[in-house]
């Protein structure tokens, strides 16, 4: 009886869990699709910013497209698994805009490695998180608003003007009709508005007794599930082949030959664009600046040695992917797998297809990514915060983001000093007297 009692009262043994079980569960959770069609559609959302910059670097500065696709594909897959949201992998725009006397791609690679090393040190030391914590939100919103408007204005330029990406300039008005005409671009814009609306998630409406009303609600739900970005991108690919059928013969199978960087040149441009890039990390909300800084640093310290494009987690890409339905890490992981396959199978021969991709169609995708990013600034509810944000935005658009960032910080501090001791604290560090 005693042994039976002990047997009944002894607690059941808990199975031992492997230390890797939690990691695998997290990765599986991060990569699961919230909505399969929406996630696939969201994966196309950042191509409006990705393709023009990569194409410009490929044509003007001898970037190897195949190598870039392989490495950015790996980056996409890893960041999707780690972060669990559509964390984008975008070109470092300030480095891509470098116009040195010698436009060798090695200078771009040197700047990417230098920037990556500094960001990694700032992240692992905790300095990036400290800087992130002390930067006023109004200044961050000013940078976001300026970037969003800059993307939107570039999109309008893509729609209205024909582009020469190798020289980074417009070459004339876009014709109204044709396979890359103004009518086609405007039709793509209106199609996205019809399908995606203003981007807000619509709440479920109660069905009314009126049969026609129920049918209209059902039709609207069906339309909202159409993968607009995916369809527009596929349309662009088809039109590229129609515009130049001979590009089929230029396709060569197999990856590009990867070349290691020459260390004798890596010190040529040690500090190119470093100060201009730090603000790209601040808009990321749900993750520490430390982790984002370290992943950007690692990506560039590894990939740039092999000739891959310098990259970052750009806010514009995140806005575009979210706009078109991306909600999980599976969204960017899928995009990464697609890039990796294209880089391994077709390599640099994809340049011919990208050259003939309708630029007006890219403009349609980029327009909504820019607007979605600029929309983040709508939470500035006080006049003081809005004042700092708008001045920061104006200076950024009139000169560059680095000067706009400094101007916003200086203005914020001056206004804080002016109002210190005169306004009761309300949880916001900056308030403006509302009385005349």
Coordinates of C-alpha atoms in Angstrom, one line a residue:
X1 CA 0.0 0.0 0.0
X2 CA 2.8 2.3 0.9
X3 CA 4.6 1.8 -2.4
X4 CA 1.3 2.3 -4.2
X5 CA 0.7 5.6 -2.4
X6 CA 4.1 6.8 -3.3
X7 CA 3.5 5.8 -6.9
X8 CA 0.3 7.8 -7.0
X9 CA 1.6 11.0 -5.3
X10 CA 5.0 11.3 -7.1
X11 CA 4.9 14.1 -9.7
X12 CA 5.2 13.0 -13.3
X13 CA 8.6 13.5 -14.8
X14 CA 8.7 16.5 -17.3
X15 CA 10.4 15.6 -20.6
X16 CA 13.7 17.3 -21.1
X17 CA 13.6 19.9 -23.8
X18 CA 16.5 20.6 -26.1
X19 CA 18.0 24.1 -25.8
X20 CA 17.4 24.4 -29.6
X21 CA 13.6 23.7 -29.3
X22 CA 12.8 27.3 -28.3
X23 CA 14.9 28.6 -31.1
X24 CA 13.3 26.4 -33.7
X25 CA 9.8 27.3 -32.4
X26 CA 10.6 31.0 -32.7
X27 CA 12.0 30.7 -36.2
X28 CA 8.9 28.7 -37.2
X29 CA 6.6 31.4 -35.7
X30 CA 8.6 34.2 -37.3
X31 CA 8.4 32.7 -40.8
X32 CA 4.7 31.6 -40.8
X33 CA 2.5 33.5 -43.2
X34 CA -0.4 35.4 -41.7
X35 CA -2.1 35.4 -45.1
X36 CA -0.5 33.6 -47.9
X37 CA -1.6 35.8 -50.8
X38 CA -1.1 39.1 -48.9
X39 CA 2.4 38.1 -47.8
X40 CA 3.4 37.2 -51.4
X41 CA 2.0 40.6 -52.5
X42 CA 3.8 42.4 -49.7
X43 CA 7.1 40.9 -50.8
X44 CA 6.8 43.0 -54.0
X45 CA 6.3 46.2 -52.0
X46 CA 9.9 47.4 -51.8
X47 CA 10.9 46.7 -55.4
X48 CA 10.1 50.3 -56.4
X49 CA 13.1 51.4 -54.3
X50 CA 15.3 48.3 -54.8
X51 CA 15.3 47.9 -58.6
X52 CA 16.2 51.6 -59.6
X53 CA 19.2 51.8 -57.3
X54 CA 20.5 48.4 -58.0
X55 CA 20.1 49.0 -61.8
X56 CA 21.9 52.4 -61.5
X57 CA 24.8 50.9 -59.7
X58 CA 25.0 48.0 -62.1
X59 CA 25.0 50.2 -65.2
X60 CA 27.1 53.1 -63.9
X61 CA 29.5 51.6 -61.4
X62 CA 29.9 48.0 -62.5
X63 CA 28.1 46.4 -59.6
X64 CA 27.7 42.6 -60.1
X65 CA 24.0 42.0 -60.1
X66 CA 24.2 38.3 -59.7
X67 CA 26.4 38.5 -56.6
X68 CA 24.1 41.2 -55.1
X69 CA 21.0 39.1 -55.6
X70 CA 22.6 36.1 -53.9
X71 CA 23.8 38.1 -50.8
X72 CA 20.7 40.2 -50.5
X73 CA 18.6 37.1 -50.8
X74 CA 20.4 35.5 -47.9
X75 CA 20.1 38.7 -45.9
X76 CA 16.3 38.8 -46.5
X77 CA 15.9 35.2 -45.4
X78 CA 17.9 35.6 -42.3
X79 CA 16.3 38.9 -41.2
X80 CA 12.9 37.5 -41.8
X81 CA 13.6 34.5 -39.6
X82 CA 15.2 36.7 -36.8
X83 CA 12.8 39.6 -36.7
X84 CA 9.5 37.9 -37.7
X85 CA 8.3 41.0 -39.5
X86 CA 8.9 42.2 -43.1
X87 CA 12.2 43.8 -42.2
X88 CA 13.5 45.0 -45.6
X89 CA 17.0 44.8 -47.0
X90 CA 17.5 48.0 -49.0
X91 CA 20.4 49.7 -50.8
X92 CA 22.4 52.2 -48.7
X93 CA 21.1 55.2 -50.6
X94 CA 23.7 57.7 -49.4
X95 CA 26.5 55.4 -50.5
X96 CA 24.8 54.6 -53.8
X97 CA 24.7 58.3 -54.5
X98 CA 28.5 58.8 -54.1
X99 CA 29.9 60.4 -57.2
X100 CA 33.7 60.2 -56.8
X101 CA 36.2 61.1 -59.5
X102 CA 36.8 57.4 -60.1
X103 CA 33.6 55.5 -60.2
X104 CA 35.1 52.1 -59.5
X105 CA 32.8 49.9 -57.6
X106 CA 35.6 49.2 -55.1
X107 CA 35.1 52.6 -53.6
X108 CA 31.4 51.8 -53.0
X109 CA 32.5 48.5 -51.4
X110 CA 35.1 50.3 -49.2
X111 CA 32.4 52.7 -47.9
X112 CA 30.0 49.8 -47.2
X113 CA 32.6 47.8 -45.2
X114 CA 33.7 50.9 -43.3
X115 CA 30.1 51.9 -42.5
X116 CA 29.2 48.3 -41.6
X117 CA 32.2 48.1 -39.1
X118 CA 31.2 51.3 -37.4
X119 CA 27.6 50.4 -37.1
X120 CA 28.5 47.0 -35.7
X121 CA 30.7 48.6 -33.0
X122 CA 28.0 51.2 -32.2
X123 CA 25.5 48.4 -31.8
X124 CA 27.6 45.9 -29.8
X125 CA 28.8 48.7 -27.5
X126 CA 25.2 49.9 -26.8
X127 CA 26.0 53.4 -28.1
X128 CA 23.5 53.1 -30.9
X129 CA 20.7 52.3 -28.4
X130 CA 21.8 55.3 -26.3
X131 CA 21.7 57.6 -29.3
X132 CA 18.3 56.2 -30.3
X133 CA 16.9 56.8 -26.9
X134 CA 17.9 60.5 -26.7
X135 CA 16.8 61.5 -30.3
X136 CA 13.5 63.3 -30.1
X137 CA 10.6 61.6 -31.8
X138 CA 9.8 64.8 -33.7
X139 CA 13.2 64.7 -35.4
X140 CA 12.8 61.0 -36.3
X141 CA 9.4 61.8 -37.8
X142 CA 10.9 64.7 -39.7
X143 CA 13.5 62.4 -41.3
X144 CA 10.7 59.8 -42.1
X145 CA 8.5 62.5 -43.6
X146 CA 11.4 63.8 -45.8
X147 CA 12.3 60.3 -46.9
X148 CA 8.7 59.4 -47.7
X149 CA 8.1 62.6 -49.7
X150 CA 11.5 62.2 -51.5
X151 CA 10.4 58.7 -52.5
X152 CA 7.0 60.0 -53.6
X153 CA 8.5 62.8 -55.7
X154 CA 10.9 60.3 -57.3
X155 CA 7.9 58.1 -58.1
X156 CA 6.1 61.0 -59.8
X157 CA 9.3 61.7 -61.8
X158 CA 9.5 58.1 -62.9
X159 CA 5.9 58.3 -64.0
X160 CA 6.2 61.6 -65.9
X161 CA 9.7 61.4 -67.3
X162 CA 11.8 58.7 -69.0
X163 CA 14.9 57.8 -67.0
X164 CA 18.5 57.0 -67.7
X165 CA 19.5 55.2 -64.6
X166 CA 23.2 54.9 -65.7
X167 CA 23.4 58.7 -65.5
X168 CA 20.8 59.2 -62.8
X169 CA 18.8 61.7 -64.7
X170 CA 15.6 62.2 -66.7
X171 CA 15.8 62.3 -70.5
X172 CA 12.5 63.7 -71.6
X173 CA 8.8 63.5 -71.1
X174 CA 7.2 60.1 -71.1
X175 CA 4.9 59.4 -74.1
X176 CA 1.2 59.1 -73.3
X177 CA 0.9 55.7 -74.9
X178 CA 3.1 52.7 -75.4
X179 CA 4.4 49.7 -73.3
X180 CA 6.0 52.2 -70.9
X181 CA 3.7 55.1 -71.4
X182 CA 2.0 57.6 -69.1
X183 CA -1.4 56.0 -69.5
X184 CA 0.0 52.6 -68.3
X185 CA 1.7 54.1 -65.3
X186 CA -1.5 56.0 -64.3
X187 CA -3.6 52.9 -64.7
X188 CA -1.3 51.0 -62.3
X189 CA -1.6 53.8 -59.8
X190 CA -5.4 53.8 -60.0
X191 CA -5.5 50.0 -59.8
X192 CA -3.5 50.1 -56.6
X193 CA -5.8 52.7 -55.1
X194 CA -8.9 50.7 -56.1
X195 CA -7.5 47.5 -54.5
X196 CA -5.6 48.8 -51.5
X197 CA -7.5 52.0 -50.7
X198 CA -5.7 54.3 -48.2
X199 CA -4.0 51.4 -46.5
X200 CA -6.2 51.2 -43.4
X201 CA -7.5 47.8 -42.3
X202 CA -11.2 47.9 -42.7
X203 CA -13.4 46.6 -39.9
X204 CA -16.0 44.0 -40.6
X205 CA -19.3 45.6 -41.4
X206 CA -22.7 44.2 -40.4
X207 CA -24.6 42.8 -43.3
X208 CA -27.8 44.7 -44.0
X209 CA -31.0 43.2 -45.2
X210 CA -30.6 44.9 -48.6
X211 CA -29.3 42.3 -51.0
X212 CA -27.5 44.8 -53.2
X213 CA -25.7 46.1 -50.2
X214 CA -24.5 42.7 -49.2
X215 CA -23.3 42.0 -52.7
X216 CA -21.3 45.3 -52.7
X217 CA -19.6 44.4 -49.4
X218 CA -18.7 41.0 -50.8
X219 CA -17.3 42.4 -54.0
X220 CA -15.2 44.9 -52.0
X221 CA -13.8 42.1 -49.9
X222 CA -12.9 40.1 -53.0
X223 CA -11.2 43.1 -54.6
X224 CA -9.2 43.9 -51.5
X225 CA -7.7 40.4 -51.6
X226 CA -6.3 40.9 -55.1
X227 CA -2.4 40.9 -55.0
X228 CA -2.0 44.3 -56.7
X229 CA 1.8 44.7 -56.3
X230 CA 2.4 41.1 -57.5
X231 CA 0.2 41.5 -60.6
X232 CA 1.8 44.9 -61.5
X233 CA 5.3 43.4 -61.1
X234 CA 4.5 40.4 -63.3
X235 CA 3.0 42.8 -65.9
X236 CA 6.3 44.7 -65.9
X237 CA 8.3 41.5 -66.5
X238 CA 6.0 40.5 -69.4
X239 CA 6.3 44.0 -70.9
X240 CA 10.1 43.9 -70.6
X241 CA 10.2 40.8 -72.9
X242 CA 7.7 42.3 -75.3
X243 CA 9.7 45.5 -75.5
X244 CA 12.9 43.6 -76.4
X245 CA 12.3 40.0 -77.3
X246 CA 16.0 39.5 -78.0
X247 CA 16.9 39.6 -74.3
X248 CA 15.9 35.9 -74.3
X249 CA 19.1 35.2 -76.2
X250 CA 21.2 37.2 -73.7
X251 CA 20.1 35.1 -70.7
X252 CA 23.0 32.9 -69.5
X253 CA 22.5 30.3 -66.8
X254 CA 24.7 30.0 -63.8
X255 CA 25.8 32.4 -61.0
X256 CA 28.2 35.2 -61.4
X257 CA 31.9 34.6 -60.5
X258 CA 32.3 36.0 -57.0
X259 CA 35.5 38.0 -56.5
X260 CA 37.1 39.0 -53.2
X261 CA 37.7 42.6 -52.6
X262 CA 41.2 44.0 -52.9
X263 CA 42.3 45.2 -49.5
X264 CA 44.8 47.7 -51.0
X265 CA 41.8 49.9 -52.1
X266 CA 39.6 49.4 -49.0
X267 CA 41.1 52.4 -47.2
X268 CA 40.4 54.8 -50.2
X269 CA 37.1 56.1 -48.9
X270 CA 37.0 55.2 -45.2
X271 CA 34.3 57.6 -44.1
X272 CA 32.1 58.0 -47.2
X273 CA 28.5 58.4 -46.2
X274 CA 28.9 57.1 -42.6
X275 CA 27.3 60.1 -40.9
X276 CA 24.4 60.1 -43.5
X277 CA 23.4 56.6 -42.8
X278 CA 22.8 56.4 -39.0
X279 CA 19.3 57.9 -39.2
X280 CA 18.2 55.0 -41.4
X281 CA 18.0 52.8 -38.3
X282 CA 15.9 55.1 -36.1
X283 CA 12.5 54.6 -37.6
X284 CA 12.5 50.9 -36.8
X285 CA 10.1 50.8 -33.8
X286 CA 9.7 47.3 -32.5
X287 CA 13.4 46.3 -32.3
X288 CA 16.3 47.7 -30.4
X289 CA 18.7 50.0 -32.3
X290 CA 21.4 47.6 -31.0
X291 CA 20.2 44.6 -32.9
X292 CA 19.3 46.5 -36.1
X293 CA 22.7 48.2 -36.1
X294 CA 24.6 44.9 -35.6
X295 CA 22.7 43.1 -38.4
X296 CA 23.4 46.0 -40.8
X297 CA 27.0 46.0 -39.8
X298 CA 27.4 42.2 -40.3
X299 CA 25.7 42.3 -43.7
X300 CA 28.1 44.9 -45.0
X301 CA 31.2 43.5 -43.4
X302 CA 30.6 40.2 -45.1
X303 CA 28.8 40.9 -48.4
X304 CA 30.9 43.9 -49.5
X305 CA 34.1 41.8 -49.5
X306 CA 32.6 39.7 -52.2
X307 CA 31.3 42.6 -54.3
X308 CA 27.7 42.7 -53.0
X309 CA 25.8 46.0 -52.8
X310 CA 26.0 47.9 -49.4
X311 CA 22.6 47.4 -47.7
X312 CA 20.6 48.6 -44.7
X313 CA 17.1 48.1 -43.2
X314 CA 15.5 51.0 -44.9
X315 CA 12.2 52.4 -43.6
X316 CA 10.9 53.0 -47.1
X317 CA 11.1 49.3 -47.9
X318 CA 9.3 48.4 -44.7
X319 CA 6.5 50.9 -45.5
X320 CA 6.1 49.5 -49.0
X321 CA 5.9 45.9 -47.9
X322 CA 3.5 46.7 -45.1
X323 CA 1.4 48.8 -47.5
X324 CA 0.9 45.8 -49.8
X325 CA 0.1 43.2 -47.1
X326 CA 3.5 42.0 -45.6
X327 CA 3.0 41.2 -41.9
X328 CA 5.5 38.4 -41.1
X329 CA 9.1 37.4 -41.6
X330 CA 7.9 34.9 -44.1
X331 CA 7.2 37.8 -46.5
X332 CA 10.8 38.9 -46.8
X333 CA 12.1 35.3 -46.5
X334 CA 10.1 34.4 -49.6
X335 CA 11.5 37.4 -51.4
X336 CA 15.0 36.4 -50.3
X337 CA 14.6 32.8 -51.7
X338 CA 13.4 34.3 -55.0
X339 CA 16.5 36.6 -55.2
X340 CA 18.8 33.7 -54.2
X341 CA 17.3 31.5 -56.9
X342 CA 17.5 34.2 -59.6
X343 CA 21.1 35.0 -58.6
X344 CA 22.2 31.4 -58.8
X345 CA 20.3 30.5 -61.9
X346 CA 20.5 33.6 -64.1
X347 CA 23.3 35.7 -62.4
X348 CA 24.2 39.0 -64.1
X349 CA 22.2 38.3 -67.2
X350 CA 19.2 39.7 -65.4
X351 CA 20.5 43.2 -66.2
X352 CA 18.9 43.1 -69.7
X353 CA 15.5 42.3 -68.3
X354 CA 15.7 45.0 -65.7
X355 CA 16.8 47.6 -68.3
X356 CA 13.6 47.0 -70.2
X357 CA 11.3 46.9 -67.1
X358 CA 8.8 49.7 -67.5
X359 CA 10.0 52.6 -65.2
X360 CA 6.5 54.0 -65.0
X361 CA 5.3 50.8 -63.4
X362 CA 8.2 51.0 -60.8
X363 CA 7.0 54.5 -60.1
X364 CA 3.5 53.3 -59.3
X365 CA 5.0 50.9 -56.6
X366 CA 7.4 53.5 -55.3
X367 CA 4.7 56.1 -54.9
X368 CA 2.7 54.2 -52.4
X369 CA 5.8 53.1 -50.4
X370 CA 6.8 56.7 -50.0
X371 CA 3.3 57.8 -49.0
X372 CA 3.0 55.0 -46.5
X373 CA 6.4 56.1 -44.9
X374 CA 5.4 59.7 -44.8
X375 CA 2.1 58.7 -43.1
X376 CA 4.1 57.8 -39.9
X377 CA 4.4 61.5 -39.2
X378 CA 0.7 62.0 -38.6
X379 CA 1.1 61.3 -34.8
X380 CA 2.7 64.7 -34.1
X381 CA -0.2 66.2 -32.2
X382 CA 1.3 69.2 -30.6
X383 CA 2.3 72.4 -32.4
X384 CA 5.8 72.3 -31.0
X385 CA 6.5 68.7 -32.2
X386 CA 5.0 69.5 -35.6
X387 CA 7.1 72.6 -35.9
X388 CA 10.3 70.7 -35.3
X389 CA 9.3 67.9 -37.6
X390 CA 8.4 70.2 -40.5
X391 CA 11.6 72.3 -40.2
X392 CA 13.6 69.1 -40.2
X393 CA 11.7 67.9 -43.2
X394 CA 12.2 71.1 -45.2
X395 CA 15.9 71.3 -44.5
X396 CA 16.3 67.6 -45.4
X397 CA 14.5 68.0 -48.7
X398 CA 16.3 71.3 -49.5
X399 CA 19.8 70.0 -48.7
X400 CA 20.2 66.4 -47.4
X401 CA 19.0 64.3 -44.5
X402 CA 22.2 64.7 -42.4
X403 CA 21.8 68.5 -42.3
X404 CA 18.1 68.2 -41.7
X405 CA 18.8 65.9 -38.8
X406 CA 21.3 68.3 -37.2
X407 CA 18.9 71.2 -37.8
X408 CA 16.1 69.4 -36.1
X409 CA 18.2 68.5 -33.1
X410 CA 19.4 72.2 -32.7
X411 CA 15.9 73.5 -33.1
X412 CA 14.5 71.1 -30.6
X413 CA 17.1 72.0 -28.0
X414 CA 16.6 75.8 -28.5
X415 CA 12.9 75.5 -28.1
X416 CA 13.2 73.3 -25.1
X417 CA 15.5 75.9 -23.5
X418 CA 13.1 78.7 -24.4
X419 CA 10.1 76.8 -22.8
X420 CA 12.0 75.3 -19.8
X421 CA 10.4 76.4 -16.5
X422 CA 7.5 78.1 -18.2
X423 CA 5.3 75.2 -19.1
X424 CA 4.2 72.5 -16.7
X425 CA 5.5 69.0 -17.6
X426 CA 2.8 66.9 -19.4
X427 CA 4.9 63.9 -20.4
X428 CA 6.2 65.7 -23.5
X429 CA 9.5 67.5 -23.3
X430 CA 8.4 70.2 -25.7
X431 CA 5.3 72.4 -25.6
X432 CA 4.4 75.7 -27.1
X433 CA 2.3 78.4 -25.5
X434 CA -1.1 78.3 -27.1
X435 CA -2.1 81.9 -26.0
X436 CA -1.6 84.7 -28.5

